[in-house]
PDB file of C-alpha atoms and ligand atoms in Angstrom:
ATOM      1  CA  UNK Y   1      -0.009   0.039  -0.128  1.00  0.00           C
ATOM      2  CA  UNK Y   2       1.190   3.172  -1.149  1.00  0.00           C
ATOM      3  CA  UNK Y   3       1.432   6.059   1.693  1.00  0.00           C
ATOM      4  CA  UNK Y   4       1.731   9.431   0.106  1.00  0.00           C
ATOM      5  CA  UNK Y   5       1.803  11.806   3.133  1.00  0.00           C
ATOM      6  CA  UNK Y   6       2.096  11.918   7.029  1.00  0.00           C
ATOM      7  CA  UNK Y   7      -1.669  12.117   6.985  1.00  0.00           C
ATOM      8  CA  UNK Y   8      -1.988   8.850   5.022  1.00  0.00           C
ATOM      9  CA  UNK Y   9       0.211   7.201   7.333  1.00  0.00           C
ATOM     10  CA  UNK Y  10      -2.105   8.495  10.401  1.00  0.00           C
ATOM     11  CA  UNK Y  11      -4.986   7.044   8.460  1.00  0.00           C
ATOM     12  CA  UNK Y  12      -3.357   3.548   7.855  1.00  0.00           C
ATOM     13  CA  UNK Y  13      -2.680   3.245  11.691  1.00  0.00           C
ATOM     14  CA  UNK Y  14      -6.190   4.581  12.511  1.00  0.00           C
ATOM     15  CA  UNK Y  15      -7.608   1.990  10.013  1.00  0.00           C
ATOM     16  CA  UNK Y  16      -5.745  -0.915  12.007  1.00  0.00           C
ATOM     17  CA  UNK Y  17      -7.487   0.021  15.026  1.00  0.00           C
ATOM     18  CA  UNK Y  18     -10.263  -2.190  14.872  1.00  0.00           C
ATOM     19  CA  UNK Y  19      -8.255  -5.147  13.348  1.00  0.00           C
ATOM     20  CA  UNK Y  20      -5.608  -5.063  16.016  1.00  0.00           C
ATOM     21  CA  UNK Y  21      -5.250  -7.360  18.904  1.00  0.00           C
ATOM     22  CA  UNK Y  22      -2.045  -8.659  20.589  1.00  0.00           C
ATOM     23  CA  UNK Y  23       1.371  -7.669  19.297  1.00  0.00           C
ATOM     24  CA  UNK Y  24       2.491  -5.392  16.328  1.00  0.00           C
ATOM     25  CA  UNK Y  25       5.964  -5.495  15.242  1.00  0.00           C
ATOM     26  CA  UNK Y  26       6.930  -2.339  13.015  1.00  0.00           C
ATOM     27  CA  UNK Y  27       9.761  -2.703  10.929  1.00  0.00           C
ATOM     28  CA  UNK Y  28      11.248   0.104   8.853  1.00  0.00           C
ATOM     29  CA  UNK Y  29      14.354   2.583   8.949  1.00  0.00           C
ATOM     30  CA  UNK Y  30      14.710   5.647  10.987  1.00  0.00           C
ATOM     31  CA  UNK Y  31      12.129   8.347   9.881  1.00  0.00           C
ATOM     32  CA  UNK Y  32      10.063   6.274   7.537  1.00  0.00           C
ATOM     33  CA  UNK Y  33       6.900   6.675   9.738  1.00  0.00           C
ATOM     34  CA  UNK Y  34       6.736   3.695  12.189  1.00  0.00           C
ATOM     35  CA  UNK Y  35       5.854   6.207  15.306  1.00  0.00           C
ATOM     36  CA  UNK Y  36       3.437   8.184  12.882  1.00  0.00           C
ATOM     37  CA  UNK Y  37       1.545   4.926  12.247  1.00  0.00           C
ATOM     38  CA  UNK Y  38       1.350   4.219  15.952  1.00  0.00           C
ATOM     39  CA  UNK Y  39       0.056   7.935  16.683  1.00  0.00           C
ATOM     40  CA  UNK Y  40      -2.821   7.050  13.791  1.00  0.00           C
ATOM     41  CA  UNK Y  41      -3.407   3.592  15.677  1.00  0.00           C
ATOM     42  CA  UNK Y  42      -3.671   5.333  18.981  1.00  0.00           C
ATOM     43  CA  UNK Y  43      -6.083   7.891  17.773  1.00  0.00           C
ATOM     44  CA  UNK Y  44      -8.224   5.145  16.239  1.00  0.00           C
ATOM     45  CA  UNK Y  45      -8.219   3.221  19.605  1.00  0.00           C
ATOM     46  CA  UNK Y  46      -9.610   6.454  21.172  1.00  0.00           C
ATOM     47  CA  UNK Y  47      -6.410   7.555  22.954  1.00  0.00           C
ATOM     48  CA  UNK Y  48      -6.713  11.294  23.300  1.00  0.00           C
ATOM     49  CA  UNK Y  49      -3.356  12.208  24.877  1.00  0.00           C
ATOM     50  CA  UNK Y  50      -0.369  12.772  22.200  1.00  0.00           C
ATOM     51  CA  UNK Y  51       1.674   9.933  21.333  1.00  0.00           C
ATOM     52  CA  UNK Y  52       5.189  10.494  21.253  1.00  0.00           C
ATOM     53  CA  UNK Y  53       8.282   8.319  20.394  1.00  0.00           C
ATOM     54  CA  UNK Y  54       9.262   6.381  23.218  1.00  0.00           C
ATOM     55  CA  UNK Y  55      12.931   6.352  22.004  1.00  0.00           C
ATOM     56  CA  UNK Y  56      14.337   7.860  25.231  1.00  0.00           C
ATOM     57  CA  UNK Y  57      12.009   6.000  27.799  1.00  0.00           C
ATOM     58  CA  UNK Y  58      11.965   2.877  25.743  1.00  0.00           C
ATOM     59  CA  UNK Y  59       8.250   2.302  26.544  1.00  0.00           C
ATOM     60  CA  UNK Y  60       5.401   4.336  27.002  1.00  0.00           C
ATOM     61  CA  UNK Y  61       1.848   3.178  27.951  1.00  0.00           C
ATOM     62  CA  UNK Y  62      -1.757   4.872  27.110  1.00  0.00           C
ATOM     63  CA  UNK Y  63      -5.167   3.857  28.508  1.00  0.00           C
ATOM     64  CA  UNK Y  64      -7.913   2.836  26.074  1.00  0.00           C
ATOM     65  CA  UNK Y  65     -11.651   4.175  26.908  1.00  0.00           C
ATOM     66  CA  UNK Y  66     -12.404   0.256  26.952  1.00  0.00           C
ATOM     67  CA  UNK Y  67      -9.965  -0.738  29.832  1.00  0.00           C
ATOM     68  CA  UNK Y  68      -7.232  -1.916  27.491  1.00  0.00           C
ATOM     69  CA  UNK Y  69      -3.810  -0.452  27.327  1.00  0.00           C
ATOM     70  CA  UNK Y  70      -1.670   0.345  24.308  1.00  0.00           C
ATOM     71  CA  UNK Y  71       1.949  -0.329  25.082  1.00  0.00           C
ATOM     72  CA  UNK Y  72       4.531   1.217  22.811  1.00  0.00           C
ATOM     73  CA  UNK Y  73       8.136   0.133  22.902  1.00  0.00           C
ATOM     74  CA  UNK Y  74      11.138   1.436  20.854  1.00  0.00           C
ATOM     75  CA  UNK Y  75      14.195  -0.598  21.458  1.00  0.00           C
ATOM     76  CA  UNK Y  76      16.434   1.267  19.051  1.00  0.00           C
ATOM     77  CA  UNK Y  77      20.228   0.612  19.541  1.00  0.00           C
ATOM     78  CA  UNK Y  78      19.446  -1.229  22.751  1.00  0.00           C
ATOM     79  CA  UNK Y  79      21.757  -4.592  22.231  1.00  0.00           C
ATOM     80  CA  UNK Y  80      20.711  -5.785  25.672  1.00  0.00           C
ATOM     81  CA  UNK Y  81      17.271  -5.028  26.752  1.00  0.00           C
ATOM     82  CA  UNK Y  82      18.024  -6.353  30.208  1.00  0.00           C
ATOM     83  CA  UNK Y  83      15.210  -5.989  32.682  1.00  0.00           C
ATOM     84  CA  UNK Y  84      13.169  -4.089  29.843  1.00  0.00           C
ATOM     85  CA  UNK Y  85      12.774  -7.511  28.274  1.00  0.00           C
ATOM     86  CA  UNK Y  86      10.889  -8.860  31.371  1.00  0.00           C
ATOM     87  CA  UNK Y  87       8.745  -5.933  31.423  1.00  0.00           C
ATOM     88  CA  UNK Y  88       7.935  -6.672  27.765  1.00  0.00           C
ATOM     89  CA  UNK Y  89       7.174 -10.407  28.595  1.00  0.00           C
ATOM     90  CA  UNK Y  90       4.866  -9.020  31.350  1.00  0.00           C
ATOM     91  CA  UNK Y  91       3.064  -6.924  29.050  1.00  0.00           C
ATOM     92  CA  UNK Y  92       2.876  -9.436  26.294  1.00  0.00           C
ATOM     93  CA  UNK Y  93       1.208 -11.952  28.813  1.00  0.00           C
ATOM     94  CA  UNK Y  94      -1.565  -9.519  29.576  1.00  0.00           C
ATOM     95  CA  UNK Y  95      -4.408  -9.908  26.963  1.00  0.00           C
ATOM     96  CA  UNK Y  96      -5.691  -6.538  27.916  1.00  0.00           C
ATOM     97  CA  UNK Y  97      -2.564  -5.185  26.173  1.00  0.00           C
ATOM     98  CA  UNK Y  98      -1.861  -4.027  22.589  1.00  0.00           C
ATOM     99  CA  UNK Y  99       1.604  -4.081  22.342  1.00  0.00           C
ATOM    100  CA  UNK Y 100       3.349  -2.154  19.515  1.00  0.00           C
ATOM    101  CA  UNK Y 101       7.049  -2.645  19.118  1.00  0.00           C
ATOM    102  CA  UNK Y 102       9.724  -0.482  16.956  1.00  0.00           C
ATOM    103  CA  UNK Y 103      13.292  -1.887  16.476  1.00  0.00           C
ATOM    104  CA  UNK Y 104      12.433  -5.416  18.107  1.00  0.00           C
ATOM    105  CA  UNK Y 105      15.477  -6.949  16.908  1.00  0.00           C
ATOM    106  CA  UNK Y 106      16.996  -7.531  20.492  1.00  0.00           C
ATOM    107  CA  UNK Y 107      13.534  -8.810  21.882  1.00  0.00           C
ATOM    108  CA  UNK Y 108      12.695 -11.182  18.909  1.00  0.00           C
ATOM    109  CA  UNK Y 109      12.996 -14.369  21.136  1.00  0.00           C
ATOM    110  CA  UNK Y 110      10.263 -13.249  23.466  1.00  0.00           C
ATOM    111  CA  UNK Y 111       7.764 -12.352  20.879  1.00  0.00           C
ATOM    112  CA  UNK Y 112       4.761 -14.704  20.342  1.00  0.00           C
ATOM    113  CA  UNK Y 113       4.990 -16.802  17.164  1.00  0.00           C
ATOM    114  CA  UNK Y 114       1.668 -15.301  15.943  1.00  0.00           C
ATOM    115  CA  UNK Y 115       1.864 -11.629  15.918  1.00  0.00           C
ATOM    116  CA  UNK Y 116       1.314  -8.847  13.222  1.00  0.00           C
ATOM    117  CA  UNK Y 117       4.277  -7.577  11.399  1.00  0.00           C
ATOM    118  CA  UNK Y 118       4.035  -4.385   9.421  1.00  0.00           C
ATOM    119  CA  UNK Y 119       7.039  -3.422   7.042  1.00  0.00           C
ATOM    120  CA  UNK Y 120       7.223   0.275   5.946  1.00  0.00           C
ATOM    121  CA  UNK Y 121       9.882   1.339   3.277  1.00  0.00           C
ATOM    122  CA  UNK Y 122      10.953   4.322   1.552  1.00  0.00           C
ATOM    123  CA  UNK Y 123       9.943   4.776  -2.133  1.00  0.00           C
ATOM    124  CA  UNK Y 124      12.355   6.829  -4.035  1.00  0.00           C
ATOM    125  CA  UNK Y 125       9.816   9.759  -4.386  1.00  0.00           C
ATOM    126  CA  UNK Y 126       9.521  10.136  -0.675  1.00  0.00           C
ATOM    127  CA  UNK Y 127       6.388   8.373  -0.356  1.00  0.00           C
ATOM    128  CA  UNK Y 128       6.358   5.151   1.774  1.00  0.00           C
ATOM    129  CA  UNK Y 129       5.434   1.463   1.085  1.00  0.00           C
ATOM    130  CA  UNK Y 130       3.600  -0.018   3.761  1.00  0.00           C
ATOM    131  CA  UNK Y 131       2.960  -3.930   3.758  1.00  0.00           C
ATOM    132  CA  UNK Y 132       1.110  -6.092   6.310  1.00  0.00           C
ATOM    133  CA  UNK Y 133       3.527  -9.028   6.339  1.00  0.00           C
ATOM    134  CA  UNK Y 134       1.281 -11.359   8.525  1.00  0.00           C
TER     135      UNK Y 134
HETATM  136  P1  LIG L   1      10.110   6.301  12.851  1.00  0.00           P
HETATM  137  O1  LIG L   1       9.404   6.003  13.979  1.00  0.00           O
HETATM  138  O2  LIG L   1       9.987   5.442  11.699  1.00  0.00           O
HETATM  139  O3  LIG L   1      11.453   6.752  13.071  1.00  0.00           O
HETATM  140  P2  LIG L   1       8.389   8.988  12.647  1.00  0.00           P
HETATM  141  O4  LIG L   1       7.175   8.558  12.230  1.00  0.00           O
HETATM  142  O5  LIG L   1       9.019   9.192  13.872  1.00  0.00           O
HETATM  143  O6  LIG L   1       9.457   7.640  11.973  1.00  0.00           O
HETATM  144  O7  LIG L   1       8.904   9.855  11.476  1.00  0.00           O
HETATM  145  C1  LIG L   1       8.316  10.026  10.215  1.00  0.00           C
HETATM  146  C2  LIG L   1       8.647  11.435   9.658  1.00  0.00           C
HETATM  147  O8  LIG L   1       8.657  11.408   8.313  1.00  0.00           O
HETATM  148  C3  LIG L   1       7.664  12.505  10.204  1.00  0.00           C
HETATM  149  O9  LIG L   1       8.156  13.574  10.572  1.00  0.00           O
HETATM  150  C4  LIG L   1       6.529  12.486   9.218  1.00  0.00           C
HETATM  151  O10 LIG L   1       5.776  13.868   9.158  1.00  0.00           O
HETATM  152  C5  LIG L   1       7.312  12.601   7.934  1.00  0.00           C
HETATM  153  N1  LIG L   1       6.666  11.892   6.709  1.00  0.00           N
HETATM  154  C6  LIG L   1       6.819  12.452   5.432  1.00  0.00           C
HETATM  155  N2  LIG L   1       6.278  11.704   4.551  1.00  0.00           N
HETATM  156  C7  LIG L   1       5.537  10.652   5.212  1.00  0.00           C
HETATM  157  C8  LIG L   1       4.696   9.503   4.938  1.00  0.00           C
HETATM  158  N3  LIG L   1       4.394   9.423   3.695  1.00  0.00           N
HETATM  159  N4  LIG L   1       4.466   8.533   5.765  1.00  0.00           N
HETATM  160  C9  LIG L   1       4.960   8.917   7.244  1.00  0.00           C
HETATM  161  N5  LIG L   1       5.771   9.738   7.666  1.00  0.00           N
HETATM  162  C10 LIG L   1       6.025  10.651   6.659  1.00  0.00           C
HETATM  163 MG1  LIG L   2       9.871   5.997  15.770  1.00  0.00          MG
END
């Protein structure tokens, strides 16, 4: 799916809100739009507070109106997630959580076998290609 603007990426995230359950892994280079996608997803899930990149705090959690929680991780450049891996395992075990992960390389071994993977790539013209891999 071709994404031509930031707004279209927000809309793509928003459109996932009623399909999503469990875990989404977001794959793509720096600046490609992963966090933008999560902002749209959060809006679609009814989250009113602004969603910002968790790259310094590694994780951020947002309460949904229906009692679930969106937990957003970014493990960029974290070779050894240490205790955060345990925090992730705990959050993955809670069925009330929707867990979205950017830069999941260091935590791949704790992710459930069945989870959604979304790949985002740059096109030469500056647009993005978004693909739901599974
Ligand atoms: P990531 O989390 O992948 O590092 P961000 O979502 O934080 O990326 O940043 C993407 C940046 O690219 C934003 O500043 C956004 O405005 C800009 N942008 C430009 N075109 C697009 C597009 N087609 N889709 C998503 N983001 C876009
Ligand atoms: Mg990001």
